[in-house]
Amino acid sequence: MECERCHERPATVHLTEIINNQKRTMRLCEQCAREVQAESLGFLPQMNLHSFLASLLHNEFGAPAFGQAVVPERARCSACGITEAQFAKRGLLGCADCYHNFGDRLEPVLRRIHGTNRHTGKVPRRTGGKVRVASQIERLKAKLREAISREEFEQAAQLRDKIRELEKQL
Amino acid sequence: MALKEILNEARSRWMDGQGTDSDIVISSRIRVARNLTNLPFPHLLNQEQAERVIYAVKAAVEKRSLKEKIGVLELTRLNELTPVERQILVEKHLISPDLLEDYQKKAVVLRDDEVISIMINEEDHLRIQCLLPGLQLKEAWELIDRLDDELEAALDYAFDERLGYLTACPTNVGTGLRASVMLHLPGLVLVKQIKNVLSAVAKLGLTVRGLYGEGTEASGNLFQVSNQVTLGLTEEDIITNLLSVTRQLIAQERSARAALLKESREQLEDRVGRAYGLLKHSRLMSSEEAMRLFSDLRLGIDMGLIKKIPSSLVNELIVLTRPAFLMKTLGKDLTPFERDVYRSQLIRKKLSAAQQM
């Protein structure tokens, strides 16, 4: 018989737990038995990120909004078919289009996780196109401001020329 | 086959003890998450769609320009490996435990020096990873950046102008980048400052985890520190932030070690000596005990209390004595008791060989 917990190793241990007068018997392998016992002694494994996020999302997605009695049925991604409730349960979106289709509902979640909702990092070379150039210009402008504040005008002039060059590409 | 060699060899490039500050920083890792357009994220893929992802990545890594710039990358489907072989890839930190679930749909790409690995159809279609010894975050990012450019030339990434790279979990969206360092901090643990230091780290937007990633406990005084936020910062910002916090941690650990040597040299020498003695002479060794003793042994080596044994050997022993690797070495399944017997044998053999050199 395989272990009920990992479904990988053979079950060699019968573990009986009594919690609030409820008896429960588990057939486990040695390793899982040790882990389960450690848990029941209060050494909880670190919280899994997904389950944590899922409970966070549950407030935003799964539960009715403030002042509303029921969850509106509307929300389902038209591309992959995943529902808001499914997303809230697992913490995983179904496809790239979910970001668009759940857009307004995701916004506060992203803000809570990252403190922002705007990407400022790398842009793919081939498909990024103009976005890539625009973000490069943004970065150069930041450098330009720094150079001016340090009164390094020669460098500032070089940066200004580079920015003008790039702006022609837009 | 290169992969078979990887599976037989306990040493990885990340363990060689090279790189800066390698007495405290065991390894540096950068990974980015990427997804393809027009396919659902991996947890919703059916077998046929999963194959399409695998084929697309296979074609991309076989392109000549990628081979010239990055090196030869070999793709292996997880169902071509035995359960023990799959577990070894986890024990060597080349793949995550999550890649083992539903493995029919999954594959891994490796460069033969094990510095680069790509997990296919884990939580995202691609998880591109670079693992280097010591504190080498910038070097790891440069390599990932180049590899990512080469892959993007052949793959259509899901990218949004405003949100950046789109990922299955919103905690990775934006840069999709997770940078982490594996730190050995026995000094801070011994002077009982570790909690204070780690809670300060958490306030700076970084996470601390155990040796085998998310959800695992810290064992052997090894801590993994990584960035939490992936959106709104550039890749360089994220890496610079982690780098400066890591430098602080290194400084703190060094001063803890110096204080120990000054204030309680005897206790420290005793502790290291006991660990060494147990490793050299015991006949039954559980993996938990081994991890604890390896930590003390490494501390002794780094502080010059134990000569003759290189710290790279400790790195190698950590992998060699993990359950799956032991079974692979012996070529058979072992009960936990048998593993404890063989583990202690192996440790004794390796340590006495190193002493005689």
Coordinates of C-alpha atoms in Angstrom, one line a residue:
Chain A
M1 CA 0.0 0.0 0.0
E2 CA 1.3 3.4 -0.8
C3 CA 1.7 6.3 1.6
E4 CA -1.5 8.4 1.9
R5 CA 0.5 11.6 2.1
C6 CA 3.2 11.5 -0.6
H7 CA 1.7 8.7 -2.7
E8 CA 5.3 7.7 -3.6
R9 CA 6.8 5.5 -0.9
P10 CA 5.2 2.4 0.6
A11 CA 3.2 2.9 3.8
T12 CA 5.0 1.3 6.8
V13 CA 3.5 3.3 9.7
H14 CA 0.0 3.6 11.1
L15 CA -0.4 6.9 12.7
T16 CA -3.4 7.5 14.9
E17 CA -4.3 11.0 15.9
I18 CA -7.0 12.1 18.3
I19 CA -8.1 15.7 18.0
N20 CA -11.2 16.9 19.8
N21 CA -12.3 13.3 20.4
Q22 CA -12.1 12.6 16.7
K23 CA -10.0 9.6 15.9
R24 CA -8.1 9.5 12.6
T25 CA -5.8 6.8 11.3
M26 CA -3.3 7.4 8.6
R27 CA -1.1 5.0 6.7
L28 CA 2.2 6.7 6.0
C29 CA 5.7 6.1 5.0
E30 CA 8.4 6.7 7.6
Q31 CA 9.4 10.0 6.3
C32 CA 5.9 11.4 6.1
A33 CA 5.1 10.1 9.5
R34 CA 8.0 11.9 11.0
E35 CA 6.9 15.1 9.2
V36 CA 3.3 14.8 10.3
Q37 CA 4.4 14.2 13.9
A38 CA 6.7 17.3 13.8
E39 CA 3.7 19.3 12.5
S40 CA 1.4 18.2 15.3
L41 CA 4.1 19.1 17.8
G42 CA 4.0 22.6 16.6
F43 CA 6.9 22.7 14.2
L44 CA 4.8 23.9 11.3
P45 CA 6.5 23.9 8.0
Q46 CA 6.8 27.4 6.5
M47 CA 3.7 28.6 4.9
N48 CA 3.5 27.8 1.2
L49 CA 3.4 31.0 -0.9
H50 CA 0.6 29.8 -3.1
S51 CA -1.7 28.9 -0.2
F52 CA -0.9 32.3 1.3
L53 CA -1.6 34.1 -1.9
A54 CA -4.7 32.1 -2.4
S55 CA -6.1 33.2 0.9
L56 CA -5.2 36.8 0.1
L57 CA -7.0 36.4 -3.2
H58 CA -10.0 34.8 -1.6
N59 CA -10.9 38.2 -0.1
E60 CA -10.5 39.9 -3.4
F61 CA -12.0 37.3 -5.7
G62 CA -13.8 34.5 -4.0
A63 CA -15.8 36.4 -1.4
P64 CA -18.6 38.7 -2.1
A65 CA -17.6 42.4 -2.4
F66 CA -18.3 44.7 0.5
G67 CA -22.0 45.3 0.7
Q68 CA -22.9 42.6 -1.7
A69 CA -24.6 39.4 -0.7
V70 CA -23.4 37.1 -3.5
V71 CA -20.4 36.7 -5.7
P72 CA -21.3 38.0 -9.2
E73 CA -21.2 35.2 -11.8
R74 CA -19.7 37.3 -14.6
A75 CA -16.0 36.6 -14.2
R76 CA -14.6 33.9 -16.4
C77 CA -11.6 34.4 -18.7
S78 CA -12.8 34.2 -22.3
A79 CA -9.6 32.7 -23.5
C80 CA -8.9 29.8 -21.1
G81 CA -12.2 29.6 -19.3
I82 CA -10.8 29.8 -15.8
T83 CA -13.2 31.4 -13.3
E84 CA -12.3 34.0 -10.6
A85 CA -13.2 31.4 -8.0
Q86 CA -10.7 28.9 -9.5
F87 CA -8.0 31.6 -9.6
A88 CA -8.8 32.5 -6.0
K89 CA -8.5 28.9 -4.9
R90 CA -5.1 28.0 -6.5
G91 CA -3.5 31.4 -6.8
L92 CA -2.6 30.7 -10.4
L93 CA -4.0 32.4 -13.5
G94 CA -5.0 30.3 -16.5
C95 CA -3.3 32.1 -19.4
A96 CA -1.7 35.4 -20.4
D97 CA -5.1 36.8 -21.4
C98 CA -6.3 36.5 -17.8
Y99 CA -4.3 39.6 -17.0
H100 CA -6.5 41.5 -19.4
N101 CA -9.8 39.8 -18.7
F102 CA -9.5 40.1 -14.9
G103 CA -7.7 43.4 -15.2
D104 CA -9.6 45.7 -12.9
R105 CA -9.9 42.9 -10.3
L106 CA -6.2 42.1 -10.4
E107 CA -5.0 45.6 -10.1
P108 CA -5.4 45.9 -6.3
V109 CA -3.8 42.4 -5.9
L110 CA -0.8 43.5 -7.8
R111 CA -0.5 46.6 -5.8
R112 CA -0.7 44.7 -2.6
I113 CA 2.0 42.2 -3.7
H114 CA 4.4 44.5 -5.5
G115 CA 3.4 48.0 -4.3
T116 CA 2.9 49.0 -8.0
N117 CA 1.4 47.9 -11.2
R118 CA 3.9 49.1 -13.7
H119 CA 6.8 47.1 -15.2
T120 CA 10.0 49.1 -15.6
G121 CA 12.5 46.3 -16.4
K122 CA 13.6 44.4 -19.4
V123 CA 11.6 44.5 -22.7
P124 CA 12.0 41.6 -25.2
R125 CA 14.2 42.5 -28.2
R126 CA 12.2 41.1 -31.0
T127 CA 8.6 41.6 -29.9
G128 CA 9.2 44.5 -27.6
G129 CA 9.7 46.9 -30.5
K130 CA 8.9 50.5 -29.6
V131 CA 8.3 49.7 -25.9
R132 CA 11.9 48.7 -25.7
V133 CA 13.1 52.0 -27.2
A134 CA 10.7 53.9 -25.0
S135 CA 11.9 52.3 -21.8
Q136 CA 15.5 52.8 -22.9
I137 CA 14.7 56.5 -23.3
E138 CA 13.2 56.5 -19.8
R139 CA 16.3 55.0 -18.3
L140 CA 18.6 57.5 -20.1
K141 CA 16.5 60.4 -18.9
A142 CA 17.0 59.3 -15.4
K143 CA 20.7 59.1 -15.9
L144 CA 20.6 62.5 -17.5
R145 CA 18.9 64.0 -14.5
E146 CA 21.6 62.4 -12.3
A147 CA 24.4 63.7 -14.5
I148 CA 23.0 67.3 -14.3
S149 CA 22.6 67.1 -10.5
R150 CA 26.3 66.1 -10.3
E151 CA 27.1 69.0 -12.7
E152 CA 28.8 66.5 -15.2
F153 CA 27.7 68.5 -18.2
E154 CA 29.8 66.8 -20.7
Q155 CA 28.2 63.4 -19.9
A156 CA 24.8 65.1 -19.8
A157 CA 25.3 66.4 -23.3
Q158 CA 26.2 62.9 -24.6
L159 CA 23.1 61.4 -22.9
R160 CA 20.9 64.2 -24.4
D161 CA 22.2 63.3 -27.9
K162 CA 21.6 59.6 -27.4
I163 CA 18.0 60.3 -26.2
R164 CA 17.3 62.5 -29.3
E165 CA 18.7 59.7 -31.5
L166 CA 16.4 57.1 -29.9
E167 CA 13.3 59.4 -30.0
K168 CA 13.6 59.5 -33.8
Q169 CA 12.9 55.7 -33.8
L170 CA 9.5 56.2 -32.1
Chain B
M1 CA 25.2 11.3 -22.8
A2 CA 25.9 14.4 -20.9
L3 CA 22.9 14.1 -18.6
K4 CA 23.9 10.6 -17.5
E5 CA 27.3 12.0 -16.5
I6 CA 25.6 14.8 -14.5
L7 CA 23.6 12.2 -12.7
N8 CA 26.6 10.2 -11.8
E9 CA 28.7 13.1 -10.6
A10 CA 28.0 14.6 -7.2
R11 CA 30.1 17.7 -7.9
S12 CA 28.4 20.6 -9.7
R13 CA 30.1 23.8 -10.7
W14 CA 28.2 25.7 -8.0
M15 CA 29.9 23.6 -5.3
D16 CA 33.5 24.2 -6.3
G17 CA 34.1 26.8 -3.6
Q18 CA 35.2 29.4 -6.1
G19 CA 33.8 32.9 -6.5
T20 CA 34.0 35.8 -4.0
D21 CA 33.1 35.4 -0.3
S22 CA 32.6 31.7 -0.9
D23 CA 33.3 31.0 2.8
I24 CA 29.8 32.5 3.5
V25 CA 28.0 32.6 0.2
I26 CA 27.7 29.0 -1.0
S27 CA 26.0 29.9 -4.3
S28 CA 24.2 32.6 -6.2
R29 CA 21.2 31.9 -8.4
I30 CA 19.0 33.9 -10.8
R31 CA 15.9 32.6 -12.4
V32 CA 13.5 34.2 -14.8
A33 CA 9.9 33.1 -15.6
R34 CA 8.8 33.2 -19.2
N35 CA 5.6 32.0 -20.9
L36 CA 4.6 31.5 -24.5
T37 CA 1.7 33.3 -26.1
N38 CA -1.4 31.5 -27.3
L39 CA -1.1 28.6 -24.9
P40 CA -2.6 28.3 -21.4
F41 CA -0.2 28.3 -18.4
P42 CA 1.3 24.8 -17.5
H43 CA -1.3 23.8 -14.9
L44 CA -4.0 23.9 -17.6
L45 CA -2.0 22.3 -20.4
N46 CA -3.2 19.0 -21.8
Q47 CA -0.5 16.5 -23.0
E48 CA -0.6 17.7 -26.6
Q49 CA -0.2 21.4 -25.7
A50 CA 2.6 20.4 -23.2
E51 CA 4.4 18.7 -26.1
R52 CA 4.1 21.9 -28.2
V53 CA 5.9 23.9 -25.5
I54 CA 8.6 21.2 -25.2
Y55 CA 9.2 21.1 -29.0
A56 CA 9.3 24.9 -29.3
V57 CA 12.0 25.1 -26.5
K58 CA 13.9 22.2 -28.0
A59 CA 14.0 23.9 -31.4
A60 CA 15.1 27.2 -29.8
V61 CA 18.0 25.7 -27.8
E62 CA 19.2 23.8 -30.9
K63 CA 19.7 27.0 -32.9
R64 CA 23.3 27.5 -34.0
S65 CA 23.6 31.1 -32.7
L66 CA 22.5 30.0 -29.3
K67 CA 25.0 27.2 -29.3
E68 CA 27.8 29.6 -30.3
K69 CA 26.9 32.2 -27.7
I70 CA 25.8 30.1 -24.7
G71 CA 27.1 26.6 -25.3
V72 CA 25.4 23.2 -26.0
L73 CA 22.2 22.8 -24.1
E74 CA 20.6 19.4 -23.8
L75 CA 16.9 18.8 -23.4
T76 CA 15.7 15.8 -21.5
R77 CA 12.1 14.8 -20.9
L78 CA 11.4 13.9 -17.3
N79 CA 9.7 10.6 -18.3
E80 CA 13.0 9.4 -19.8
L81 CA 14.5 9.4 -16.3
T82 CA 14.0 6.9 -13.4
P83 CA 12.4 8.2 -10.2
V84 CA 15.8 8.2 -8.5
E85 CA 17.4 10.1 -11.3
R86 CA 14.7 12.7 -11.1
Q87 CA 15.2 13.1 -7.4
I88 CA 18.9 13.6 -7.9
L89 CA 18.3 16.6 -10.1
V90 CA 16.3 18.1 -7.2
E91 CA 19.1 17.2 -4.7
K92 CA 21.6 19.0 -6.9
H93 CA 19.3 22.1 -7.1
L94 CA 19.0 21.8 -10.8
I95 CA 15.2 21.5 -10.8
S96 CA 12.6 22.2 -8.2
P97 CA 10.5 19.5 -6.4
D98 CA 7.4 20.9 -8.2
L99 CA 8.8 19.7 -11.6
L100 CA 8.4 16.1 -10.4
E101 CA 4.6 16.4 -10.2
D102 CA 2.8 15.4 -13.4
Y103 CA 6.2 14.7 -14.9
Q104 CA 4.8 13.3 -18.3
K105 CA 4.4 16.9 -19.3
K106 CA 7.8 18.2 -18.2
A107 CA 11.3 18.5 -19.4
V108 CA 14.6 20.1 -18.3
V109 CA 17.3 21.7 -20.3
L110 CA 20.9 21.6 -19.0
R111 CA 24.3 22.8 -20.0
D112 CA 26.9 20.1 -19.1
D113 CA 28.6 22.3 -16.5
E114 CA 25.2 22.6 -14.7
V115 CA 25.5 26.4 -14.5
I116 CA 22.4 26.8 -16.7
S117 CA 19.1 24.9 -16.5
I118 CA 15.7 25.5 -17.9
M119 CA 12.7 23.9 -16.4
I120 CA 9.9 23.4 -18.9
N121 CA 6.2 23.4 -17.9
E122 CA 6.8 23.9 -14.2
E123 CA 4.6 26.7 -12.9
D124 CA 5.5 28.7 -16.0
H125 CA 6.4 27.4 -19.5
L126 CA 10.0 28.3 -19.0
R127 CA 12.0 28.8 -15.8
I128 CA 15.5 29.8 -16.9
Q129 CA 18.0 29.4 -14.2
C130 CA 21.7 30.2 -13.6
L131 CA 23.5 28.8 -10.6
L132 CA 27.1 29.9 -9.8
P133 CA 29.4 29.4 -6.8
G134 CA 30.1 32.3 -4.3
L135 CA 28.7 35.8 -4.7
Q136 CA 28.2 36.2 -8.4
L137 CA 24.8 37.6 -8.9
K138 CA 25.8 40.1 -11.6
E139 CA 27.6 37.4 -13.5
A140 CA 24.6 35.1 -13.3
W141 CA 22.3 37.8 -14.5
E142 CA 24.5 38.7 -17.5
L143 CA 24.4 35.0 -18.6
I144 CA 20.6 34.7 -18.1
D145 CA 20.1 38.0 -20.0
R146 CA 22.0 36.8 -23.0
L147 CA 20.4 33.3 -23.0
D148 CA 16.9 35.0 -22.6
D149 CA 17.7 37.2 -25.7
E150 CA 18.7 34.1 -27.7
L151 CA 15.6 32.2 -26.7
E152 CA 13.3 35.2 -27.4
A153 CA 14.6 35.3 -31.0
A154 CA 12.9 32.0 -31.5
L155 CA 10.0 32.0 -29.0
D156 CA 6.9 34.3 -28.7
Y157 CA 6.9 35.4 -25.1
A158 CA 3.8 36.6 -23.4
F159 CA 4.7 40.2 -22.7
D160 CA 2.5 43.2 -21.8
E161 CA 3.7 46.8 -22.2
R162 CA 2.4 47.8 -18.8
L163 CA 2.8 44.6 -16.8
G164 CA 5.9 43.1 -18.3
Y165 CA 6.5 39.4 -18.6
L166 CA 3.2 37.6 -17.8
T167 CA 3.4 34.7 -15.4
A168 CA 1.0 32.1 -14.0
C169 CA 1.3 33.5 -10.5
P170 CA 0.9 37.3 -10.1
T171 CA 3.7 37.2 -7.5
N172 CA 6.2 36.8 -10.4
V173 CA 4.8 39.2 -13.0
G174 CA 6.9 42.0 -14.4
T175 CA 10.5 41.0 -14.5
G176 CA 9.7 37.4 -13.7
L177 CA 13.0 37.5 -11.9
R178 CA 14.0 35.8 -8.6
A179 CA 17.5 36.4 -7.5
S180 CA 18.8 34.4 -4.5
V181 CA 21.9 33.6 -2.5
M182 CA 22.6 30.6 -0.3
L183 CA 24.3 31.7 2.8
H184 CA 26.0 29.7 5.5
L185 CA 25.5 31.6 8.8
P186 CA 26.6 29.5 11.7
G187 CA 28.3 32.4 13.5
L188 CA 25.1 34.4 13.7
V189 CA 23.2 31.4 14.8
L190 CA 25.7 30.7 17.6
V191 CA 25.7 34.2 18.9
K192 CA 21.9 34.1 18.8
Q193 CA 21.6 37.1 16.5
I194 CA 20.1 35.2 13.5
K195 CA 16.5 36.1 14.3
N196 CA 17.2 39.8 14.6
V197 CA 19.2 39.8 11.4
L198 CA 16.7 37.8 9.4
S199 CA 13.7 39.9 10.5
A200 CA 15.6 43.0 9.4
V201 CA 16.2 41.4 6.1
A202 CA 12.4 40.7 5.8
K203 CA 11.7 44.3 6.2
L204 CA 13.8 45.2 3.2
G205 CA 11.5 43.3 0.8
L206 CA 13.5 40.1 0.9
T207 CA 12.5 36.5 1.8
V208 CA 14.4 34.0 3.8
R209 CA 14.0 30.2 3.2
G210 CA 15.6 26.9 3.9
L211 CA 18.0 24.9 1.7
Y212 CA 15.5 23.3 -0.7
G213 CA 13.5 26.4 -1.5
E214 CA 9.9 27.4 -0.7
G215 CA 8.4 25.7 2.3
T216 CA 11.5 24.0 3.5
E217 CA 13.2 24.6 6.9
A218 CA 16.7 25.9 7.3
S219 CA 18.9 22.9 7.9
G220 CA 22.7 23.0 8.5
N221 CA 22.6 26.8 9.1
L222 CA 22.0 27.3 5.4
F223 CA 19.7 30.2 4.5
Q224 CA 18.4 31.2 1.1
V225 CA 17.7 34.9 0.8
S226 CA 15.8 36.2 -2.3
N227 CA 13.8 39.2 -3.6
Q228 CA 10.1 39.3 -3.1
V229 CA 8.9 42.0 -5.5
T230 CA 9.3 41.4 -9.2
L231 CA 7.2 44.3 -10.6
G232 CA 8.1 48.0 -10.7
L233 CA 11.9 47.5 -10.3
T234 CA 14.5 46.9 -13.0
E235 CA 16.4 43.7 -13.0
E236 CA 19.5 45.7 -12.0
D237 CA 17.7 47.3 -9.1
I238 CA 16.6 43.9 -7.8
I239 CA 20.1 42.5 -8.0
T240 CA 21.8 45.5 -6.6
N241 CA 19.4 45.5 -3.6
L242 CA 20.0 41.8 -2.9
L243 CA 23.7 42.3 -3.4
S244 CA 24.0 45.1 -0.8
V245 CA 21.9 43.2 1.8
T246 CA 24.1 40.1 1.2
R247 CA 27.2 42.2 1.8
Q248 CA 25.7 43.4 5.0
L249 CA 25.0 39.8 6.1
I250 CA 28.5 38.7 5.2
A251 CA 29.9 41.5 7.3
Q252 CA 27.6 40.6 10.2
E253 CA 28.5 36.9 10.0
R254 CA 32.3 37.7 9.9
S255 CA 32.0 39.8 13.0
A256 CA 30.0 37.1 14.7
R257 CA 32.8 34.6 13.8
A258 CA 35.5 37.0 15.0
A259 CA 33.7 37.5 18.3
L260 CA 33.3 33.7 18.8
L261 CA 37.0 33.2 18.2
K262 CA 37.9 35.9 20.6
E263 CA 35.4 35.3 23.4
S264 CA 34.9 31.5 23.3
R265 CA 37.6 29.9 21.3
E266 CA 37.6 26.7 23.4
Q267 CA 33.9 26.2 23.0
L268 CA 34.2 26.8 19.3
E269 CA 37.2 24.4 18.9
D270 CA 35.4 21.8 20.9
R271 CA 32.2 22.1 18.8
V272 CA 34.2 21.8 15.5
G273 CA 36.3 19.0 16.9
R274 CA 33.3 17.0 18.1
A275 CA 31.6 17.4 14.7
Y276 CA 34.7 16.2 13.0
G277 CA 35.1 13.3 15.4
L278 CA 31.5 12.2 14.9
L279 CA 31.7 12.4 11.1
K280 CA 35.0 10.4 11.2
H281 CA 34.0 7.7 13.6
S282 CA 30.2 7.1 13.8
R283 CA 28.6 4.1 12.1
L284 CA 25.0 5.4 11.7
M285 CA 24.4 8.9 10.4
S286 CA 20.9 10.4 9.6
S287 CA 20.8 13.1 7.0
E288 CA 19.6 15.6 9.6
E289 CA 22.6 14.9 11.8
A290 CA 24.9 15.0 8.9
M291 CA 23.7 18.4 7.8
R292 CA 24.2 19.8 11.3
L293 CA 27.7 18.3 11.6
F294 CA 28.7 19.5 8.1
S295 CA 27.8 23.0 9.1
D296 CA 30.1 22.8 12.1
L297 CA 32.8 21.2 10.0
R298 CA 32.6 23.9 7.4
L299 CA 32.8 26.6 10.0
G300 CA 36.0 24.9 11.3
I301 CA 37.5 24.8 7.8
D302 CA 36.5 28.5 7.1
M303 CA 38.0 29.7 10.3
G304 CA 41.2 27.8 9.9
L305 CA 40.6 25.4 12.8
I306 CA 40.6 22.4 10.4
K307 CA 43.3 22.2 7.7
K308 CA 43.6 19.6 5.0
I309 CA 39.9 19.4 4.2
P310 CA 38.7 21.7 1.4
S311 CA 35.2 23.3 1.9
S312 CA 34.3 22.1 -1.6
L313 CA 34.4 18.6 -0.2
V314 CA 31.7 19.6 2.3
N315 CA 29.5 20.9 -0.6
E316 CA 30.1 17.6 -2.4
L317 CA 29.2 15.6 0.7
I318 CA 25.9 17.4 1.2
V319 CA 24.8 16.2 -2.2
L320 CA 26.5 12.8 -2.0
T321 CA 24.7 11.9 1.2
R322 CA 21.2 12.9 0.2
P323 CA 18.8 9.9 0.0
A324 CA 18.4 9.6 -3.8
F325 CA 22.1 10.1 -4.5
L326 CA 23.0 7.4 -2.0
M327 CA 20.6 5.0 -3.7
K328 CA 22.0 5.9 -7.1
T329 CA 25.6 5.3 -6.0
L330 CA 24.7 1.9 -4.6
G331 CA 22.5 1.1 -7.5
K332 CA 19.6 -0.1 -5.3
D333 CA 16.7 1.0 -3.1
L334 CA 17.7 1.4 0.5
T335 CA 15.6 1.6 3.7
P336 CA 16.3 4.7 5.9
F337 CA 18.3 2.5 8.2
E338 CA 20.5 1.2 5.4
R339 CA 21.0 4.7 4.2
D340 CA 22.2 5.8 7.6
V341 CA 24.8 3.0 7.5
Y342 CA 26.0 3.8 4.0
R343 CA 26.0 7.5 4.6
S344 CA 28.4 7.1 7.6
Q345 CA 30.6 4.8 5.5
L346 CA 30.8 7.2 2.7
I347 CA 31.6 10.2 4.9
R348 CA 34.4 8.3 6.7
K349 CA 35.9 7.2 3.4
K350 CA 35.8 10.7 1.9
L351 CA 37.2 12.4 5.0
S352 CA 40.1 10.0 5.4
A353 CA 40.9 10.2 1.7
A354 CA 41.1 14.0 2.0
Q355 CA 43.3 13.8 5.1
Q356 CA 45.9 11.6 3.3
M357 CA 46.3 13.9 0.4

